[in-house]
Structure formats: C-alpha cells, structure tokens
Amino acid sequence: MLTLETTRGKVLIFPTQAQLFEKAADLLAEAVSKAVNERGQAAVALAGGETPRGLYSLLSREPYVSIVPWERTLFFWGDERAVPPDDPQSNYRMAVDALLSRVPVPRENVFRIRAEAENLDAAASEYEQLLLRVLPHNPNGVPVFDLILLGMGADGHTASLFPGSPALQERSRFVVATCAPKINQKRITLTYPVLNSARRLMFLVSGNTKADALAKAITGPYNPEDTPAQGIRADGGEVLWLADAEAGRLLLDRLPEKPA
Ligand code: 6PG
C-alpha cells in the first residue's frame, strides 16, 4: 500500500481492488466501533453505484459479521436514484442484497431515501428532517455522520453532485432533489454542508476508467464546479481516498509517495 498525504486528503493506493476493500472494511469496523464505544451508536451513510458492492459483500462475511456492532449502527444513503426500492438500479436494493440482509442490523436502523416518491423535493425534505431527528448535530446545527462512504464517477461527480449542478451551490439544505445529466435520471442527494460535517469520509475508487478523474480530483486546479469530488473537504474531519493501482496509476507519476 502506498500513502499519499495531500491537501485534498490522504490517498491510499492498493495493488488490487480486493486489498482496497479489505482496508475499507477494517476502517469501517474501526470507525463504527469507536463511535459506539464513545457515543453509544454509529451513523454510516452508504455509497451507491457498483464499486461498493464488493466491500458490502466482504462486510457480510466473517470476521466483520462478528466484529462490527451492527445492532448499534444506523445506516443511511448518500444519494439515491428516483426508482422503486426493488429496482435493480436502486442503491438501497444493492446495499440490502449485498450486506444489510446478511448481517444482524435491526430494520429500524436502516433509513432509506424514498426517491420513488412523486414529489422528490418533499422526499428530500423528509430525509433532511429525519437526519435532523436521528443524528447528533454539530455546533452549527448540522447532522453529523461518523462515516460517509463515497464513490466517484469518471466525470468527477460524487454522491449525486454532478458537474455544473445547482446542488453544488447549496449551503443551507442538507438533502436536495437533483438530476444525473448524462442519463437524465432524477436523484436525491446529500449536499456539501452535511457531507463535509462528517467525522470521516472515505472514497472508494477502483478501475482504469477513474484514473483521470482521481488524478484531477487530487492534483488538478481546485474547481468543484467541474470536479465535484474536490468539494469534499471535511471541516475538521478526515477525507480518505482508497484507490486500487488502476485508478491510482496517474497519481503515482504526479505525487511523491510515502511507503506504507
Ligand atoms: C450513484 C453513486 C455515484 C457513484 C459513482 C461511481 O448513485 O451512482 O452515488 O456517486 O458512487 O457514480 O459509480 P461506480 O462505483 O458504479 O463506478
């Protein structure tokens, strides 16, 4: 594993995707156990898309089934597609199939975004009110997650914060309705104010198709309008980027690495 300390967070580059997932699972178990020990519960926002499926599957097996305090962990989503919860495109369905149906997490600890609703703005407000009700707040009244998992698209988007989107400018609402422009798919997403209030944010970036976007996110000019993943800058928390060698291949040429 190579470690890169950068102004945009700590980058960990692994030879393989499997090793990336092993480290991510260990870091999740560590963050959740620390939160439960210190505050009695943990709050995790899950990432959507395909990359996290392998991590969720790993967490559904030993030793993680035994070491993660599932009964004291609350699960949320960073974003959701405007589809029913049983739709193959649903981020909720992917996490339930790969993880939440396979571990002893109580149903009442799983908080789904109702993105199938007719009125997405109302569904976004409903989720925001839920976050405010269920999660601890920071001094600015912003709900605080212990850990937020994030993916990144080849265009540099994260959650459902896409280049050029008005959602990138949102500074008061914590959850908004938005749209994935290239596929014209309606979404609901958490916004920077609540994302950046998390204690730890962990990107999972895998595969050759992400190499340009990752190099740009970490070493490119700071421009979240163009590369929304750059807008993730935890205020006092920690931003971790876990990448495999394929996704990190351009970074290694640009940054002096430190051995693990
Ligand atoms: C989504 C995700 C999105 C995802 C990236 C990467 O709902 O699609 O929240 O931000 O993490 O698009 O997706 P892959 O992991 O499938 O490449």
Coordinates of C-alpha atoms and ligand atoms in Angstrom, one line a residue:
M1 CA 0.0 0.0 0.0
L2 CA 1.2 3.5 -0.9
T3 CA 0.2 6.5 1.2
L4 CA 0.0 10.0 -0.3
E5 CA -0.7 12.9 2.1
T6 CA -2.3 15.7 0.0
T7 CA -4.1 18.9 0.6
R8 CA -7.3 17.1 -0.5
G9 CA -7.0 14.2 1.9
K10 CA -5.0 11.1 2.5
V11 CA -4.7 8.8 -0.5
L12 CA -4.1 5.1 0.0
I13 CA -3.3 3.1 -3.2
F14 CA -3.5 -0.7 -3.1
P15 CA -2.2 -3.2 -5.7
T16 CA -5.7 -4.8 -6.1
Q17 CA -9.3 -4.0 -5.6
A18 CA -9.6 -6.8 -3.1
Q19 CA -6.9 -5.2 -0.9
L20 CA -8.8 -1.8 -1.2
F21 CA -12.0 -3.5 0.1
E22 CA -10.1 -5.2 3.0
K23 CA -8.7 -1.9 4.2
A24 CA -12.1 -0.2 3.7
A25 CA -13.8 -2.9 5.8
D26 CA -11.2 -2.6 8.5
L27 CA -11.6 1.2 8.6
L28 CA -15.4 1.0 8.7
A29 CA -15.3 -1.5 11.5
E30 CA -12.8 0.8 13.4
A31 CA -14.9 3.9 12.9
V32 CA -18.2 2.3 13.8
S33 CA -16.7 0.6 16.9
K34 CA -15.1 3.9 18.1
A35 CA -18.4 5.7 17.7
V36 CA -20.4 3.0 19.6
N37 CA -17.8 3.0 22.4
E38 CA -17.7 6.8 22.7
R39 CA -21.4 7.7 21.9
G40 CA -23.4 4.5 22.1
Q41 CA -24.3 4.4 18.4
A42 CA -22.7 4.9 15.0
A43 CA -24.2 6.5 11.9
V44 CA -22.9 5.5 8.4
A45 CA -24.0 6.8 5.0
L46 CA -23.5 4.2 2.3
A47 CA -22.4 4.9 -1.2
G48 CA -24.2 3.8 -4.3
G49 CA -23.1 2.6 -7.7
E50 CA -21.3 -0.6 -8.4
T51 CA -17.9 -0.2 -6.7
P52 CA -19.0 -0.6 -3.1
R53 CA -20.8 -3.9 -3.8
G54 CA -17.5 -5.8 -3.2
L55 CA -17.0 -4.0 0.1
Y56 CA -20.5 -4.7 1.2
S57 CA -20.2 -8.4 0.3
L58 CA -16.9 -8.6 2.3
L59 CA -18.6 -7.0 5.3
S60 CA -21.3 -9.6 5.2
R61 CA -18.8 -12.3 6.0
E62 CA -16.6 -13.2 8.9
P63 CA -14.7 -11.6 10.7
Y64 CA -16.8 -8.5 10.1
V65 CA -20.1 -10.1 10.9
S66 CA -18.7 -10.7 14.4
I67 CA -16.6 -7.6 15.0
V68 CA -18.9 -4.8 13.7
P69 CA -21.5 -3.7 16.3
W70 CA -24.4 -4.0 13.8
E71 CA -27.2 -3.6 16.4
R72 CA -25.8 -0.2 17.4
T73 CA -25.2 1.1 13.9
L74 CA -27.6 3.2 11.8
F75 CA -27.4 3.1 8.0
F76 CA -28.3 5.9 5.6
W77 CA -27.5 6.6 2.0
G78 CA -25.5 9.5 0.5
D79 CA -27.8 9.5 -2.5
E80 CA -30.5 7.5 -4.3
R81 CA -31.8 7.1 -7.8
A82 CA -35.5 8.0 -8.4
V83 CA -36.6 4.4 -8.7
P84 CA -38.5 2.0 -6.5
P85 CA -36.5 0.3 -3.7
D86 CA -36.7 -3.1 -5.5
D87 CA -35.4 -1.7 -8.8
P88 CA -32.0 -3.1 -9.9
Q89 CA -30.8 0.5 -10.1
S90 CA -31.7 1.2 -6.5
N91 CA -28.7 2.0 -4.2
Y92 CA -30.8 0.8 -1.3
R93 CA -31.5 -2.6 -3.0
M94 CA -27.8 -3.1 -3.8
A95 CA -26.8 -2.5 -0.2
V96 CA -29.6 -4.7 1.2
D97 CA -28.8 -7.5 -1.2
A98 CA -25.0 -7.4 -0.6
L99 CA -24.9 -6.5 3.1
L100 CA -27.9 -5.4 5.1
S101 CA -30.0 -8.6 4.6
R102 CA -27.0 -10.7 5.7
V103 CA -26.0 -9.1 9.0
P104 CA -27.9 -8.6 12.3
V105 CA -28.7 -4.9 11.7
P106 CA -32.2 -4.1 13.1
R107 CA -34.7 -3.0 10.4
E108 CA -35.4 0.2 12.4
N109 CA -31.7 1.1 12.0
V110 CA -32.0 1.3 8.2
F111 CA -33.1 4.7 6.8
R112 CA -34.0 4.5 3.1
I113 CA -34.3 7.6 0.9
R114 CA -37.9 7.5 -0.6
A115 CA -36.7 8.5 -4.0
E116 CA -39.5 6.7 -5.7
A117 CA -41.9 9.5 -4.5
E118 CA -43.8 11.5 -6.9
N119 CA -42.6 14.7 -5.3
L120 CA -38.8 14.4 -4.9
D121 CA -38.4 17.8 -3.2
A122 CA -40.8 16.7 -0.5
A123 CA -38.9 13.4 -0.2
A124 CA -35.6 15.2 0.1
S125 CA -37.1 17.5 2.9
E126 CA -38.5 14.4 4.6
Y127 CA -35.0 12.8 4.6
E128 CA -33.4 16.0 5.9
Q129 CA -35.9 16.1 8.8
L130 CA -35.1 12.5 9.5
L131 CA -31.3 13.3 9.7
L132 CA -32.0 16.2 12.0
R133 CA -34.2 14.0 14.2
V134 CA -32.0 10.9 14.4
L135 CA -28.4 12.2 14.2
P136 CA -26.3 14.3 16.7
H137 CA -25.8 17.9 15.5
N138 CA -22.6 20.0 15.3
P139 CA -22.4 23.5 16.8
N140 CA -23.9 24.8 13.5
G141 CA -26.9 22.5 13.8
V142 CA -25.7 20.2 11.0
P143 CA -26.3 16.4 11.4
V144 CA -23.0 14.6 11.9
F145 CA -22.2 11.2 10.4
D146 CA -19.4 9.1 11.9
L147 CA -18.6 7.7 8.4
I148 CA -19.7 8.5 4.9
L149 CA -18.7 6.2 2.0
L150 CA -18.4 7.9 -1.4
G151 CA -17.8 6.8 -4.9
M152 CA -16.6 9.0 -7.8
G153 CA -17.7 8.9 -11.4
A154 CA -15.3 9.3 -14.3
D155 CA -16.6 12.9 -14.6
G156 CA -15.6 13.6 -11.0
H157 CA -19.1 13.5 -9.5
T158 CA -19.7 12.1 -6.1
A159 CA -22.9 11.1 -4.4
S160 CA -25.3 12.7 -6.9
L161 CA -23.4 16.0 -7.0
F162 CA -22.7 16.4 -10.8
P163 CA -20.5 19.0 -12.6
G164 CA -22.4 22.2 -13.1
S165 CA -25.3 21.2 -10.9
P166 CA -27.1 23.9 -8.8
A167 CA -26.9 21.4 -5.9
L168 CA -23.1 22.2 -5.7
Q169 CA -24.1 25.7 -4.5
E170 CA -26.4 24.6 -1.8
R171 CA -25.3 25.8 1.6
S172 CA -28.4 25.5 3.8
R173 CA -30.3 22.4 2.8
F174 CA -28.7 19.1 3.7
V175 CA -30.7 17.0 1.2
V176 CA -31.9 18.0 -2.3
A177 CA -33.6 16.6 -5.4
T178 CA -31.3 16.8 -8.4
C179 CA -30.6 15.0 -11.8
A180 CA -27.9 12.9 -13.3
P181 CA -27.5 14.9 -16.6
K182 CA -25.9 12.4 -18.9
I183 CA -28.6 9.8 -18.3
N184 CA -31.3 12.3 -17.4
Q185 CA -32.1 10.4 -14.2
K186 CA -33.7 12.1 -11.3
R187 CA -31.9 11.7 -8.0
I188 CA -31.9 12.7 -4.3
T189 CA -28.5 13.6 -2.8
L190 CA -26.9 14.8 0.4
T191 CA -25.2 18.2 -0.1
Y192 CA -21.8 19.5 0.9
P193 CA -22.8 21.1 4.2
V194 CA -23.8 17.7 5.7
L195 CA -21.2 15.7 3.8
N196 CA -18.4 17.9 5.0
S197 CA -19.6 17.8 8.6
A198 CA -18.8 14.0 8.8
R199 CA -16.1 12.8 11.1
R200 CA -14.7 10.7 8.3
L201 CA -15.4 10.5 4.6
M202 CA -14.0 7.6 2.6
F203 CA -13.9 7.5 -1.2
L204 CA -13.7 4.1 -2.9
V205 CA -12.2 4.5 -6.3
S206 CA -11.5 1.5 -8.5
G207 CA -10.6 0.8 -12.1
N208 CA -8.8 2.3 -15.1
T209 CA -11.9 4.5 -16.0
K210 CA -11.4 6.5 -12.8
A211 CA -7.7 7.3 -13.2
D212 CA -8.1 10.6 -15.0
A213 CA -10.8 11.8 -12.6
L214 CA -8.8 10.7 -9.5
A215 CA -5.6 12.5 -10.7
K216 CA -7.7 15.6 -11.4
A217 CA -9.5 15.5 -8.1
I218 CA -6.3 15.2 -6.1
T219 CA -3.8 17.2 -8.2
G220 CA -5.9 19.3 -10.5
P221 CA -6.8 23.0 -10.0
Y222 CA -9.4 23.4 -7.3
N223 CA -12.7 23.7 -9.2
P224 CA -15.6 21.7 -7.6
E225 CA -18.0 23.0 -10.3
D226 CA -16.0 20.9 -12.7
T227 CA -14.9 18.1 -10.4
P228 CA -17.5 17.9 -7.5
A229 CA -15.4 15.3 -5.6
Q230 CA -13.0 18.2 -4.9
G231 CA -15.8 19.9 -2.9
I232 CA -15.5 17.1 -0.2
R233 CA -13.2 18.8 2.4
A234 CA -14.2 17.6 5.8
D235 CA -14.5 20.5 8.2
G236 CA -12.4 19.1 11.0
G237 CA -12.9 15.5 10.0
E238 CA -10.8 13.3 7.7
V239 CA -11.0 12.6 4.0
L240 CA -9.6 9.3 2.9
W241 CA -9.3 8.2 -0.8
L242 CA -8.9 4.4 -1.2
A243 CA -7.9 3.5 -4.7
D244 CA -6.6 0.5 -6.5
A245 CA -3.5 0.6 -8.7
E246 CA -5.5 1.0 -11.9
A247 CA -7.4 4.1 -10.5
G248 CA -4.2 5.5 -9.0
R249 CA -1.9 4.9 -11.9
L250 CA -1.7 8.6 -13.0
L251 CA -1.3 9.9 -9.4
L252 CA 1.9 8.0 -8.8
D253 CA 3.6 10.0 -11.5
R254 CA 2.5 13.2 -10.0
L255 CA 3.0 12.9 -6.3
P256 CA 5.9 11.8 -4.2
E257 CA 4.7 8.7 -2.5
K258 CA 5.4 7.5 1.0
P259 CA 5.9 3.8 1.7
A260 CA 3.1 2.4 3.8
Ligands
6PG1 C1 -24.6 6.6 -7.6 C2 -23.5 6.9 -6.7 C3 -22.4 7.6 -7.6 C4 -21.4 6.5 -7.7 C5 -20.4 6.9 -8.8 C6 -19.4 5.7 -9.1 O1 -25.8 6.6 -7.2 O2 -24.4 6.2 -8.8 O3 -23.8 7.6 -5.6 O4 -21.8 8.7 -7.0 O5 -20.7 6.4 -6.5 O6 -21.2 7.1 -10.0 O7 -20.2 4.6 -9.5 P1 -19.5 3.2 -9.8 O8 -19.0 2.7 -8.5 O9 -20.6 2.4 -10.3 O10 -18.4 3.5 -10.8

